[in-house]
């Protein structure tokens, strides 16, 4: 990385999200390093998912965002401000430069559309690819996320796949236009434990490829400990602690983080928690 | 590997996936056939339960007082047989496409119905197509603007559409457009100076176009305008409200959020994702609306002197023409079943989970 390029793919500064009567997120800062996985942890209702949706400008109509979310250009020092950006700017960012993977692939993929169509429609829109070209690329994507029989899979429907394969397909959909940032909202929560590891490993590999930065939103610190480079812990719309993974798991600074770690099953974390007490 | 057990073989492999849908379709067709038998029984029993003597209704008072004429009439129409025998005779004749002879028109009921059905289909199809288009557009707009002024206006208007009695609306529109404004043509399917286009489908507009008779087409279309408008107003309120609810539910789905997160244009999100998702509940209510349209045509046809099933039913009922009444009952019952069958089969087309489930 040359010094002229911003080391962060996505920079969130003083982000506030509020409805008329409530503050959902009360001013948070977060820098997503290029090629890294940044975990965003916290209990449900802590504002993690809303933070991710704010990046895409997809907050529910009743909520407004203020502050700053800057998306760095892939090359060069320029960046795009996303808070308050025009519809046109956001449409160009969504799916093209920032993509999102949702929690439950059995609801985030359209049950009535073949997988191939869901993999190619945004490719054709954003990249202007022809049908054949897009299908070729879709096949390659399915291979990359290791869905068996990629060619045959294109004409199948989501219900014909297992949960883990569906989430791999959803990840392939997100990767289709070569985004620089991937927002993964609880991508393993709806999956069987046995399948979770495979999906997490896939995310790790994608980030290690160097061009993709992943914001991994989860309430599960076990998932964090497996793949995240940095972890930010949120509570009630505020950041309580942000640190590299090792540091956070070995010497958490905040009481809330400690209690989360203590709640983890698996001996090493439990000890960490108990030692801290 | 436990994961791969849930995976089906790809579609392309010769016929393996054609089977489930074929089985599904076959099952639906068979059920419908059974129901047709049920419909014959119900129409037969109901018709014979009606108080009133068809002999007196058909013969007039003086002839009905002559026992010889009455006996002969009863023998001619098989009315002297026990009801069970009459029913099986009716069923047997039905299998040969014989619905009996109308005691009012003295034509075979089948011929009468064959003549009347296209007239009814023409207004019913016109109305359902129009109300689906309008209902889907307005319902989607209302859902997208939920809680805004345009949503409230649409809801009030559609509620008004639902609440206005059809016959009253028909009379008012007829009065305003025909007597006052002279915009709409008079009653019937064609003006008197036009001749019926060569029979292909029985729908005058379609037949006129097929024969290249543009004048006839325009005249037939202008005659369709008012009855179709009345029937459309009758169903469009229902459809709009239903589409709004269905779309609102789909807008909440993850896959719609996912489609937006993909940066797809709003048009694509609505057409390919939202309306596709809402298509199954919408299809269900369109089927129901079409069924209620068929019964709604009776009054509308009477007002516009439209020579369809509704007028025929009215005429048969007022003359206690039992073969005619049973014929109409059977036809409407069968059409209901047919619409339901088509809806069921379309579920399979629209939803791969229905089509591909074994």
Coordinates of C-alpha atoms in Angstrom, one line a residue, chain A residues 12-17 23-30 38-51 231-242 248 254 256-257 260:
Chain A
X12 CA -17.0 6.1 10.2
X13 CA -16.8 9.3 12.3
X14 CA -19.3 10.5 14.8
X15 CA -22.2 8.5 13.3
X16 CA -25.5 9.2 14.9
X17 CA -28.7 7.4 14.0
X23 CA -31.3 7.8 19.6
X24 CA -30.3 4.4 18.1
X25 CA -26.6 5.1 17.6
X26 CA -25.1 7.9 19.6
X27 CA -22.0 8.9 17.7
X28 CA -19.5 6.1 16.9
X29 CA -16.1 6.0 15.2
X30 CA -14.8 3.1 13.3
X38 CA -13.5 -5.7 11.5
X39 CA -15.9 -7.3 14.0
X40 CA -18.7 -5.2 15.3
X41 CA -20.1 -6.9 18.4
X42 CA -22.8 -6.2 20.8
X43 CA -26.2 -7.5 22.0
X44 CA -29.2 -7.2 19.9
X45 CA -30.6 -3.6 19.8
X46 CA -27.1 -2.1 20.3
X47 CA -27.3 -0.5 16.8
X48 CA -24.9 -2.8 15.0
X49 CA -27.2 -3.7 12.1
X50 CA -28.4 -0.1 11.8
X51 CA -24.8 1.0 11.5
X231 CA -13.1 -5.9 17.2
X232 CA -15.4 -3.0 18.2
X233 CA -17.9 -3.7 21.0
X234 CA -21.1 -1.7 21.0
X235 CA -23.7 -1.2 23.7
X236 CA -26.8 0.8 23.6
X237 CA -25.7 2.7 20.5
X238 CA -22.2 3.6 21.8
X239 CA -18.8 2.0 21.3
X240 CA -17.5 0.7 24.6
X241 CA -14.2 -0.7 23.4
X242 CA -12.3 -1.1 20.2
X248 CA -9.5 -7.5 23.3
X254 CA -14.2 -2.4 29.7
X256 CA -19.1 -4.9 29.5
X257 CA -16.6 -6.5 27.2
X260 CA -19.5 -10.7 27.2

